[in-house]
C-alpha cells in the first residue's frame, strides 16, 4: 500500500486493517517532512508478520532482533535505520501532537479535501469519489475534457495558477491530464477558499474559449505565467495587463512574480544543458 495515504488514516485505521502486506510510510505530508526532506526521501517500511523473516539485514549492524533473520535479504541502505537527520523531526512531531492531535490532523486533511471537492462541483469533475460521494485526503480534479472543448490542457491551468499566487498541485498523477490537490491539515479556511475561487475563475477563462468569446491564442491561459518583463515590454495581447498579472485583489498586495514565462519542460527534461562553469575557468 502507498504510505502517502496515511494522511487519511493516522488515528483512524491502519494498513493492516485494510489487508496490506507491505506499506512504506512517506514521512512527507503526514509526518512533518517536506517532499524530499531537504535531501533524499526517507520513510519506514512496515510489513505483516509473515514477511518479517525476509526484511533487509545489514552487514555491520546486527539486525536479527529487530528485523529479518536467516532469510533476510542484504542491506538496502548504508544506514540500517534511515536518516538520522530527518527521522528525529518526525519523532518530535509525533510526540508533540500526541494520539489525539494526530487523529485530528487526519480528520482535518479529509475535511479540507472534501471541502475543495464540494466547492469545485459544477465547475470541474472530481474523480474517485466513494459510494458516499466523498473523497479521502486527496481531491483529483479532471481537466481532460478541456483539451477537446477549448484546446486547454493541464499545463495551461497549472501555469495560470501561478498568476493567482499558487504553486501548482501534482499534475497528471495518478491520472494523466488531472491535478491532485492535497490540502493536508495545514491550510486555513481562507486559503482553501482562495484556491477554490482561483480554480473557479480559471474555469470561467476556459469557458470564454469554449464559447468562442476569445481564441485560445488570445487567452491568458495561453501565456501564463506572466512576469514583470511582460509588463515593461509592449503589451499586444487581447486582454489587459491587469487580467494577466493581477487576476484577483489578493494578488495586487501579495503578488508572487515568476521569473520566467512558459518553458517547454518536456524538451528540457530530454535535453539537459549544463550551466556549470567550464573546466578552463578553474585553471
PDB file of C-alpha atoms in Angstrom:
ATOM      1  CA  UNK A   1       0.000   0.000   0.000  1.00  0.00           C
ATOM      2  CA  UNK A   2       1.156   3.519  -0.804  1.00  0.00           C
ATOM      3  CA  UNK A   3       2.110   5.088   2.507  1.00  0.00           C
ATOM      4  CA  UNK A   4       1.372   8.600   1.217  1.00  0.00           C
ATOM      5  CA  UNK A   5      -2.245   7.782   2.008  1.00  0.00           C
ATOM      6  CA  UNK A   6      -1.506   7.709   5.735  1.00  0.00           C
ATOM      7  CA  UNK A   7      -2.595  11.359   5.841  1.00  0.00           C
ATOM      8  CA  UNK A   8      -6.134   9.993   5.805  1.00  0.00           C
ATOM      9  CA  UNK A   9      -5.526   7.061   8.176  1.00  0.00           C
ATOM     10  CA  UNK A  10      -3.419   8.043  11.189  1.00  0.00           C
ATOM     11  CA  UNK A  11      -5.532   7.634  14.305  1.00  0.00           C
ATOM     12  CA  UNK A  12      -8.476   6.292  12.305  1.00  0.00           C
ATOM     13  CA  UNK A  13      -7.307   2.971  10.832  1.00  0.00           C
ATOM     14  CA  UNK A  14      -4.126   1.207   9.758  1.00  0.00           C
ATOM     15  CA  UNK A  15      -2.824  -0.520   6.613  1.00  0.00           C
ATOM     16  CA  UNK A  16      -3.072  -3.831   8.468  1.00  0.00           C
ATOM     17  CA  UNK A  17      -6.809  -3.310   8.989  1.00  0.00           C
ATOM     18  CA  UNK A  18      -7.226  -2.889   5.241  1.00  0.00           C
ATOM     19  CA  UNK A  19      -5.231  -6.030   4.473  1.00  0.00           C
ATOM     20  CA  UNK A  20      -1.960  -4.565   3.165  1.00  0.00           C
ATOM     21  CA  UNK A  21       1.056  -6.882   3.359  1.00  0.00           C
ATOM     22  CA  UNK A  22       3.615  -4.097   2.858  1.00  0.00           C
ATOM     23  CA  UNK A  23       3.356  -0.354   3.385  1.00  0.00           C
ATOM     24  CA  UNK A  24       6.011   2.316   3.121  1.00  0.00           C
ATOM     25  CA  UNK A  25       5.300   5.383   5.237  1.00  0.00           C
ATOM     26  CA  UNK A  26       6.217   8.561   3.420  1.00  0.00           C
ATOM     27  CA  UNK A  27       7.255  10.966   6.159  1.00  0.00           C
ATOM     28  CA  UNK A  28       6.418  13.943   3.985  1.00  0.00           C
ATOM     29  CA  UNK A  29       2.923  15.388   4.328  1.00  0.00           C
ATOM     30  CA  UNK A  30       1.799  13.067   7.112  1.00  0.00           C
ATOM     31  CA  UNK A  31       4.761  13.313   9.465  1.00  0.00           C
ATOM     32  CA  UNK A  32       6.056  16.866   9.127  1.00  0.00           C
ATOM     33  CA  UNK A  33       8.745  16.390   6.460  1.00  0.00           C
ATOM     34  CA  UNK A  34       8.642  18.399   3.198  1.00  0.00           C
ATOM     35  CA  UNK A  35       8.904  16.429  -0.039  1.00  0.00           C
ATOM     36  CA  UNK A  36      12.489  15.234  -0.211  1.00  0.00           C
ATOM     37  CA  UNK A  37      13.191  16.333   3.348  1.00  0.00           C
ATOM     38  CA  UNK A  38      15.946  18.634   2.115  1.00  0.00           C
ATOM     39  CA  UNK A  39      17.691  15.653   0.569  1.00  0.00           C
ATOM     40  CA  UNK A  40      16.880  12.022  -0.254  1.00  0.00           C
ATOM     41  CA  UNK A  41      13.408  10.979   0.767  1.00  0.00           C
ATOM     42  CA  UNK A  42      13.075   8.684   3.737  1.00  0.00           C
ATOM     43  CA  UNK A  43      10.340   6.514   5.138  1.00  0.00           C
ATOM     44  CA  UNK A  44       9.966   3.360   7.226  1.00  0.00           C
ATOM     45  CA  UNK A  45       8.582   0.215   5.642  1.00  0.00           C
ATOM     46  CA  UNK A  46       6.144  -1.903   7.622  1.00  0.00           C
ATOM     47  CA  UNK A  47       5.218  -5.475   6.802  1.00  0.00           C
ATOM     48  CA  UNK A  48       2.786  -8.081   8.032  1.00  0.00           C
ATOM     49  CA  UNK A  49       4.126 -10.790  10.354  1.00  0.00           C
ATOM     50  CA  UNK A  50       4.589 -13.404   7.619  1.00  0.00           C
ATOM     51  CA  UNK A  51       7.090 -11.147   5.800  1.00  0.00           C
ATOM     52  CA  UNK A  52       9.251 -10.233   8.804  1.00  0.00           C
ATOM     53  CA  UNK A  53      11.808 -13.034   8.165  1.00  0.00           C
ATOM     54  CA  UNK A  54      12.574 -11.520   4.750  1.00  0.00           C
ATOM     55  CA  UNK A  55      13.235  -7.930   5.836  1.00  0.00           C
ATOM     56  CA  UNK A  56      16.659  -6.477   4.957  1.00  0.00           C
ATOM     57  CA  UNK A  57      19.608  -7.287   7.134  1.00  0.00           C
ATOM     58  CA  UNK A  58      22.855  -5.365   7.482  1.00  0.00           C
ATOM     59  CA  UNK A  59      26.494  -6.348   7.011  1.00  0.00           C
ATOM     60  CA  UNK A  60      27.746  -4.382  10.055  1.00  0.00           C
ATOM     61  CA  UNK A  61      24.846  -3.888  12.461  1.00  0.00           C
ATOM     62  CA  UNK A  62      23.185  -6.965  13.948  1.00  0.00           C
ATOM     63  CA  UNK A  63      19.522  -6.817  12.908  1.00  0.00           C
ATOM     64  CA  UNK A  64      18.258 -10.258  13.891  1.00  0.00           C
ATOM     65  CA  UNK A  65      16.433  -8.975  16.957  1.00  0.00           C
ATOM     66  CA  UNK A  66      14.887  -6.065  15.014  1.00  0.00           C
ATOM     67  CA  UNK A  67      14.091  -7.409  11.566  1.00  0.00           C
ATOM     68  CA  UNK A  68      14.967 -10.221   9.222  1.00  0.00           C
ATOM     69  CA  UNK A  69      16.720 -13.410  10.183  1.00  0.00           C
ATOM     70  CA  UNK A  70      18.203 -16.357   8.329  1.00  0.00           C
ATOM     71  CA  UNK A  71      16.148 -15.478   5.245  1.00  0.00           C
ATOM     72  CA  UNK A  72      16.863 -11.752   5.326  1.00  0.00           C
ATOM     73  CA  UNK A  73      17.905 -10.079   2.122  1.00  0.00           C
ATOM     74  CA  UNK A  74      21.026  -7.909   2.056  1.00  0.00           C
ATOM     75  CA  UNK A  75      21.229  -4.301   3.145  1.00  0.00           C
ATOM     76  CA  UNK A  76      19.239  -1.831   1.049  1.00  0.00           C
ATOM     77  CA  UNK A  77      20.779   1.296   2.603  1.00  0.00           C
ATOM     78  CA  UNK A  78      24.038   2.299   4.217  1.00  0.00           C
ATOM     79  CA  UNK A  79      22.300   3.211   7.460  1.00  0.00           C
ATOM     80  CA  UNK A  80      20.127   0.397   8.844  1.00  0.00           C
ATOM     81  CA  UNK A  81      17.522   2.747  10.343  1.00  0.00           C
ATOM     82  CA  UNK A  82      17.406   5.551   7.786  1.00  0.00           C
ATOM     83  CA  UNK A  83      18.485   9.173   8.021  1.00  0.00           C
ATOM     84  CA  UNK A  84      19.470  10.402  11.476  1.00  0.00           C
ATOM     85  CA  UNK A  85      18.969  13.997  10.302  1.00  0.00           C
ATOM     86  CA  UNK A  86      15.353  13.542   9.201  1.00  0.00           C
ATOM     87  CA  UNK A  87      13.749  10.876  11.370  1.00  0.00           C
ATOM     88  CA  UNK A  88      14.067  12.828  14.659  1.00  0.00           C
ATOM     89  CA  UNK A  89      11.909  15.592  13.155  1.00  0.00           C
ATOM     90  CA  UNK A  90       9.054  13.158  12.593  1.00  0.00           C
ATOM     91  CA  UNK A  91       9.596  11.634  16.046  1.00  0.00           C
ATOM     92  CA  UNK A  92       9.326  15.080  17.670  1.00  0.00           C
ATOM     93  CA  UNK A  93       6.215  15.876  15.638  1.00  0.00           C
ATOM     94  CA  UNK A  94       4.531  12.649  16.785  1.00  0.00           C
ATOM     95  CA  UNK A  95       5.496  13.274  20.407  1.00  0.00           C
ATOM     96  CA  UNK A  96       4.194  16.839  20.394  1.00  0.00           C
ATOM     97  CA  UNK A  97       0.974  16.044  18.546  1.00  0.00           C
ATOM     98  CA  UNK A  98       0.047  13.011  20.640  1.00  0.00           C
ATOM     99  CA  UNK A  99      -2.541  10.427  19.633  1.00  0.00           C
ATOM    100  CA  UNK A 100      -5.481  12.838  19.661  1.00  0.00           C
ATOM    101  CA  UNK A 101      -3.570  15.509  17.750  1.00  0.00           C
ATOM    102  CA  UNK A 102      -2.551  13.070  15.027  1.00  0.00           C
ATOM    103  CA  UNK A 103      -6.125  11.846  14.704  1.00  0.00           C
ATOM    104  CA  UNK A 104      -7.394  15.405  14.423  1.00  0.00           C
ATOM    105  CA  UNK A 105      -4.822  16.122  11.706  1.00  0.00           C
ATOM    106  CA  UNK A 106      -6.159  13.181   9.672  1.00  0.00           C
ATOM    107  CA  UNK A 107      -9.721  14.364  10.137  1.00  0.00           C
ATOM    108  CA  UNK A 108      -8.843  17.908   9.046  1.00  0.00           C
ATOM    109  CA  UNK A 109      -6.969  16.633   5.989  1.00  0.00           C
ATOM    110  CA  UNK A 110     -10.031  14.634   4.910  1.00  0.00           C
ATOM    111  CA  UNK A 111     -12.374  17.526   5.664  1.00  0.00           C
ATOM    112  CA  UNK A 112     -10.235  20.013   3.714  1.00  0.00           C
ATOM    113  CA  UNK A 113     -10.056  17.799   0.619  1.00  0.00           C
ATOM    114  CA  UNK A 114     -13.815  17.248   0.672  1.00  0.00           C
ATOM    115  CA  UNK A 115     -14.416  20.968   1.144  1.00  0.00           C
ATOM    116  CA  UNK A 116     -12.442  21.666  -2.038  1.00  0.00           C
ATOM    117  CA  UNK A 117     -14.221  18.872  -3.920  1.00  0.00           C
ATOM    118  CA  UNK A 118     -17.614  20.248  -2.893  1.00  0.00           C
ATOM    119  CA  UNK A 119     -16.765  23.852  -3.764  1.00  0.00           C
ATOM    120  CA  UNK A 120     -15.491  22.864  -7.211  1.00  0.00           C
ATOM    121  CA  UNK A 121     -18.585  20.795  -8.029  1.00  0.00           C
ATOM    122  CA  UNK A 122     -20.248  22.119 -11.154  1.00  0.00           C
ATOM    123  CA  UNK A 123     -17.030  23.698 -12.395  1.00  0.00           C
ATOM    124  CA  UNK A 124     -14.929  20.533 -12.574  1.00  0.00           C
ATOM    125  CA  UNK A 125     -15.412  16.782 -12.439  1.00  0.00           C
ATOM    126  CA  UNK A 126     -13.868  15.148  -9.351  1.00  0.00           C
ATOM    127  CA  UNK A 127     -12.502  11.637  -9.778  1.00  0.00           C
ATOM    128  CA  UNK A 128     -12.504   8.656  -7.422  1.00  0.00           C
ATOM    129  CA  UNK A 129     -15.324   9.553  -5.095  1.00  0.00           C
ATOM    130  CA  UNK A 130     -16.502   6.794  -2.817  1.00  0.00           C
ATOM    131  CA  UNK A 131     -20.026   5.372  -2.664  1.00  0.00           C
ATOM    132  CA  UNK A 132     -20.968   8.201  -0.314  1.00  0.00           C
ATOM    133  CA  UNK A 133     -19.783  10.820  -2.801  1.00  0.00           C
ATOM    134  CA  UNK A 134     -16.761  11.742  -0.682  1.00  0.00           C
ATOM    135  CA  UNK A 135     -13.007  11.695  -1.320  1.00  0.00           C
ATOM    136  CA  UNK A 136     -10.228  10.918   1.145  1.00  0.00           C
ATOM    137  CA  UNK A 137      -7.384  13.375   1.747  1.00  0.00           C
ATOM    138  CA  UNK A 138      -6.777  13.999  -1.969  1.00  0.00           C
ATOM    139  CA  UNK A 139      -9.039  15.722  -4.449  1.00  0.00           C
ATOM    140  CA  UNK A 140      -8.334  14.734  -8.074  1.00  0.00           C
ATOM    141  CA  UNK A 141      -9.645  17.375 -10.485  1.00  0.00           C
ATOM    142  CA  UNK A 142     -10.281  16.138 -14.033  1.00  0.00           C
ATOM    143  CA  UNK A 143      -9.120  18.594 -16.729  1.00  0.00           C
ATOM    144  CA  UNK A 144      -9.036  16.220 -19.706  1.00  0.00           C
ATOM    145  CA  UNK A 145     -12.275  17.392 -21.319  1.00  0.00           C
ATOM    146  CA  UNK A 146     -10.904  20.908 -21.810  1.00  0.00           C
ATOM    147  CA  UNK A 147      -8.397  19.597 -24.334  1.00  0.00           C
ATOM    148  CA  UNK A 148     -11.359  18.740 -26.581  1.00  0.00           C
ATOM    149  CA  UNK A 149     -13.583  21.726 -25.846  1.00  0.00           C
ATOM    150  CA  UNK A 150     -11.017  24.546 -25.627  1.00  0.00           C
ATOM    151  CA  UNK A 151      -7.563  23.188 -26.569  1.00  0.00           C
ATOM    152  CA  UNK A 152      -6.575  23.811 -22.939  1.00  0.00           C
ATOM    153  CA  UNK A 153      -4.520  21.198 -21.115  1.00  0.00           C
ATOM    154  CA  UNK A 154      -3.348  20.552 -17.579  1.00  0.00           C
ATOM    155  CA  UNK A 155      -0.160  22.576 -18.152  1.00  0.00           C
ATOM    156  CA  UNK A 156      -2.170  25.673 -19.099  1.00  0.00           C
ATOM    157  CA  UNK A 157      -4.216  25.561 -15.915  1.00  0.00           C
ATOM    158  CA  UNK A 158      -1.219  24.746 -13.720  1.00  0.00           C
ATOM    159  CA  UNK A 159       0.733  27.701 -15.141  1.00  0.00           C
ATOM    160  CA  UNK A 160      -2.243  30.024 -14.741  1.00  0.00           C
ATOM    161  CA  UNK A 161      -2.482  29.092 -11.061  1.00  0.00           C
ATOM    162  CA  UNK A 162       0.949  30.686 -10.631  1.00  0.00           C
ATOM    163  CA  UNK A 163      -0.573  34.019 -11.708  1.00  0.00           C
ATOM    164  CA  UNK A 164      -3.124  33.560  -8.937  1.00  0.00           C
ATOM    165  CA  UNK A 165      -0.371  33.025  -6.379  1.00  0.00           C
ATOM    166  CA  UNK A 166      -0.317  29.226  -6.111  1.00  0.00           C
ATOM    167  CA  UNK A 167       2.346  26.622  -6.661  1.00  0.00           C
ATOM    168  CA  UNK A 168       0.541  24.190  -8.977  1.00  0.00           C
ATOM    169  CA  UNK A 169      -0.579  20.912  -7.368  1.00  0.00           C
ATOM    170  CA  UNK A 170       0.624  17.491  -8.507  1.00  0.00           C
ATOM    171  CA  UNK A 171      -0.005  17.149 -12.249  1.00  0.00           C
ATOM    172  CA  UNK A 172      -1.077  14.038 -14.178  1.00  0.00           C
ATOM    173  CA  UNK A 173      -0.881  11.720 -11.188  1.00  0.00           C
ATOM    174  CA  UNK A 174      -2.418   9.254 -10.733  1.00  0.00           C
ATOM    175  CA  UNK A 175      -4.369  10.098 -13.913  1.00  0.00           C
ATOM    176  CA  UNK A 176      -2.850  11.915 -16.899  1.00  0.00           C
ATOM    177  CA  UNK A 177      -4.498  15.274 -17.545  1.00  0.00           C
ATOM    178  CA  UNK A 178      -5.581  15.852 -13.941  1.00  0.00           C
ATOM    179  CA  UNK A 179      -4.331  17.735 -10.916  1.00  0.00           C
ATOM    180  CA  UNK A 180      -4.275  16.161  -7.483  1.00  0.00           C
ATOM    181  CA  UNK A 181      -4.885  18.629  -4.661  1.00  0.00           C
ATOM    182  CA  UNK A 182      -3.684  17.592  -1.203  1.00  0.00           C
ATOM    183  CA  UNK A 183      -4.529  20.393   1.248  1.00  0.00           C
ATOM    184  CA  UNK A 184      -3.459  18.337   4.290  1.00  0.00           C
ATOM    185  CA  UNK A 185      -4.407  19.686   7.706  1.00  0.00           C
ATOM    186  CA  UNK A 186      -2.233  22.785   7.386  1.00  0.00           C
ATOM    187  CA  UNK A 187      -4.264  25.186   5.255  1.00  0.00           C
ATOM    188  CA  UNK A 188      -6.688  27.685   6.734  1.00  0.00           C
ATOM    189  CA  UNK A 189     -10.256  28.025   5.510  1.00  0.00           C
ATOM    190  CA  UNK A 190      -9.423  31.375   3.901  1.00  0.00           C
ATOM    191  CA  UNK A 191      -6.576  29.780   1.943  1.00  0.00           C
ATOM    192  CA  UNK A 192      -8.810  26.910   0.808  1.00  0.00           C
ATOM    193  CA  UNK A 193     -11.394  29.450  -0.337  1.00  0.00           C
ATOM    194  CA  UNK A 194      -8.767  31.468  -2.183  1.00  0.00           C
ATOM    195  CA  UNK A 195      -7.646  28.348  -4.051  1.00  0.00           C
ATOM    196  CA  UNK A 196     -11.217  27.363  -4.925  1.00  0.00           C
ATOM    197  CA  UNK A 197     -12.007  30.878  -6.142  1.00  0.00           C
ATOM    198  CA  UNK A 198      -8.893  30.823  -8.321  1.00  0.00           C
ATOM    199  CA  UNK A 199      -9.905  27.472  -9.834  1.00  0.00           C
ATOM    200  CA  UNK A 200     -13.442  28.709 -10.477  1.00  0.00           C
ATOM    201  CA  UNK A 201     -12.095  31.896 -12.102  1.00  0.00           C
ATOM    202  CA  UNK A 202      -9.810  29.813 -14.323  1.00  0.00           C
ATOM    203  CA  UNK A 203     -12.798  27.690 -15.313  1.00  0.00           C
ATOM    204  CA  UNK A 204     -14.517  30.904 -16.422  1.00  0.00           C
ATOM    205  CA  UNK A 205     -11.474  31.678 -18.583  1.00  0.00           C
ATOM    206  CA  UNK A 206     -11.794  28.246 -20.174  1.00  0.00           C
ATOM    207  CA  UNK A 207     -15.483  28.907 -20.837  1.00  0.00           C
ATOM    208  CA  UNK A 208     -14.571  32.076 -22.725  1.00  0.00           C
ATOM    209  CA  UNK A 209     -12.590  29.927 -25.137  1.00  0.00           C
ATOM    210  CA  UNK A 210     -15.338  27.288 -25.328  1.00  0.00           C
ATOM    211  CA  UNK A 211     -17.918  29.956 -26.211  1.00  0.00           C
ATOM    212  CA  UNK A 212     -15.502  31.467 -28.765  1.00  0.00           C
ATOM    213  CA  UNK A 213     -15.586  34.809 -26.971  1.00  0.00           C
ATOM    214  CA  UNK A 214     -11.769  34.658 -27.216  1.00  0.00           C
ATOM    215  CA  UNK A 215      -9.416  32.397 -29.097  1.00  0.00           C
ATOM    216  CA  UNK A 216      -7.090  30.134 -27.182  1.00  0.00           C
ATOM    217  CA  UNK A 217      -4.147  32.141 -28.565  1.00  0.00           C
ATOM    218  CA  UNK A 218      -5.581  35.341 -27.052  1.00  0.00           C
ATOM    219  CA  UNK A 219      -6.377  33.853 -23.652  1.00  0.00           C
ATOM    220  CA  UNK A 220      -4.270  34.479 -20.540  1.00  0.00           C
ATOM    221  CA  UNK A 221      -4.165  30.695 -20.184  1.00  0.00           C
ATOM    222  CA  UNK A 222      -2.028  30.543 -23.315  1.00  0.00           C
ATOM    223  CA  UNK A 223       0.631  32.940 -21.975  1.00  0.00           C
ATOM    224  CA  UNK A 224       0.632  32.063 -18.279  1.00  0.00           C
ATOM    225  CA  UNK A 225       2.546  32.568 -16.127  1.00  0.00           C
ATOM    226  CA  UNK A 226       3.105  36.313 -16.538  1.00  0.00           C
ATOM    227  CA  UNK A 227       6.320  38.017 -15.452  1.00  0.00           C
ATOM    228  CA  UNK A 228       7.483  41.562 -14.729  1.00  0.00           C
ATOM    229  CA  UNK A 229       9.137  41.553 -18.161  1.00  0.00           C
ATOM    230  CA  UNK A 230       5.691  41.201 -19.722  1.00  0.00           C
ATOM    231  CA  UNK A 231       4.651  44.491 -18.133  1.00  0.00           C
ATOM    232  CA  UNK A 232       7.639  46.536 -19.288  1.00  0.00           C
ATOM    233  CA  UNK A 233       7.503  45.170 -22.842  1.00  0.00           C
ATOM    234  CA  UNK A 234       4.935  46.480 -25.307  1.00  0.00           C
ATOM    235  CA  UNK A 235       1.607  44.833 -24.454  1.00  0.00           C
ATOM    236  CA  UNK A 236      -0.030  43.460 -27.614  1.00  0.00           C
ATOM    237  CA  UNK A 237      -2.253  40.743 -26.190  1.00  0.00           C
ATOM    238  CA  UNK A 238      -6.005  40.558 -26.435  1.00  0.00           C
ATOM    239  CA  UNK A 239      -6.563  41.031 -22.699  1.00  0.00           C
ATOM    240  CA  UNK A 240      -5.449  43.722 -20.275  1.00  0.00           C
ATOM    241  CA  UNK A 241      -2.215  43.583 -18.276  1.00  0.00           C
ATOM    242  CA  UNK A 242      -4.335  43.571 -15.113  1.00  0.00           C
ATOM    243  CA  UNK A 243      -6.112  40.409 -16.250  1.00  0.00           C
ATOM    244  CA  UNK A 244      -2.772  38.724 -16.879  1.00  0.00           C
ATOM    245  CA  UNK A 245      -0.803  39.675 -13.774  1.00  0.00           C
ATOM    246  CA  UNK A 246      -3.396  40.766 -11.200  1.00  0.00           C
ATOM    247  CA  UNK A 247      -6.362  38.402 -11.673  1.00  0.00           C
ATOM    248  CA  UNK A 248      -7.533  38.973  -8.070  1.00  0.00           C
ATOM    249  CA  UNK A 249      -7.347  41.709  -5.453  1.00  0.00           C
ATOM    250  CA  UNK A 250      -5.211  39.407  -3.319  1.00  0.00           C
ATOM    251  CA  UNK A 251      -2.501  39.321  -5.991  1.00  0.00           C
ATOM    252  CA  UNK A 252      -2.255  43.124  -6.000  1.00  0.00           C
ATOM    253  CA  UNK A 253      -0.840  43.170  -2.485  1.00  0.00           C
ATOM    254  CA  UNK A 254       0.794  39.732  -2.214  1.00  0.00           C
ATOM    255  CA  UNK A 255       1.934  39.058  -5.757  1.00  0.00           C
ATOM    256  CA  UNK A 256       4.383  36.239  -6.371  1.00  0.00           C
ATOM    257  CA  UNK A 257       6.315  37.038  -9.537  1.00  0.00           C
ATOM    258  CA  UNK A 258       7.605  34.079 -11.550  1.00  0.00           C
ATOM    259  CA  UNK A 259      10.995  34.747 -13.095  1.00  0.00           C
ATOM    260  CA  UNK A 260      10.277  33.134 -16.479  1.00  0.00           C
ATOM    261  CA  UNK A 261       7.335  32.552 -18.795  1.00  0.00           C
ATOM    262  CA  UNK A 262       6.242  29.184 -20.095  1.00  0.00           C
ATOM    263  CA  UNK A 263       9.017  26.786 -20.953  1.00  0.00           C
ATOM    264  CA  UNK A 264       8.944  23.511 -22.849  1.00  0.00           C
ATOM    265  CA  UNK A 265       9.587  21.360 -19.810  1.00  0.00           C
ATOM    266  CA  UNK A 266       9.445  18.041 -21.667  1.00  0.00           C
ATOM    267  CA  UNK A 267      12.120  19.301 -24.067  1.00  0.00           C
ATOM    268  CA  UNK A 268      14.194  20.468 -21.115  1.00  0.00           C
ATOM    269  CA  UNK A 269      13.932  17.070 -19.447  1.00  0.00           C
ATOM    270  CA  UNK A 270      15.162  15.365 -22.613  1.00  0.00           C
ATOM    271  CA  UNK A 271      17.888  17.873 -23.482  1.00  0.00           C
ATOM    272  CA  UNK A 272      19.993  18.581 -20.429  1.00  0.00           C
ATOM    273  CA  UNK A 273      22.002  21.800 -20.586  1.00  0.00           C
ATOM    274  CA  UNK A 274      24.893  22.185 -18.157  1.00  0.00           C
ATOM    275  CA  UNK A 275      25.173  25.687 -16.692  1.00  0.00           C
ATOM    276  CA  UNK A 276      28.308  24.875 -14.712  1.00  0.00           C
ATOM    277  CA  UNK A 277      31.477  26.872 -15.387  1.00  0.00           C
ATOM    278  CA  UNK A 278      33.770  25.202 -17.901  1.00  0.00           C
ATOM    279  CA  UNK A 279      36.840  23.423 -16.558  1.00  0.00           C
ATOM    280  CA  UNK A 280      39.004  26.132 -18.147  1.00  0.00           C
ATOM    281  CA  UNK A 281      37.621  28.644 -15.661  1.00  0.00           C
ATOM    282  CA  UNK A 282      39.046  26.617 -12.780  1.00  0.00           C
ATOM    283  CA  UNK A 283      42.594  26.737 -14.141  1.00  0.00           C
TER     284      UNK A 283
END
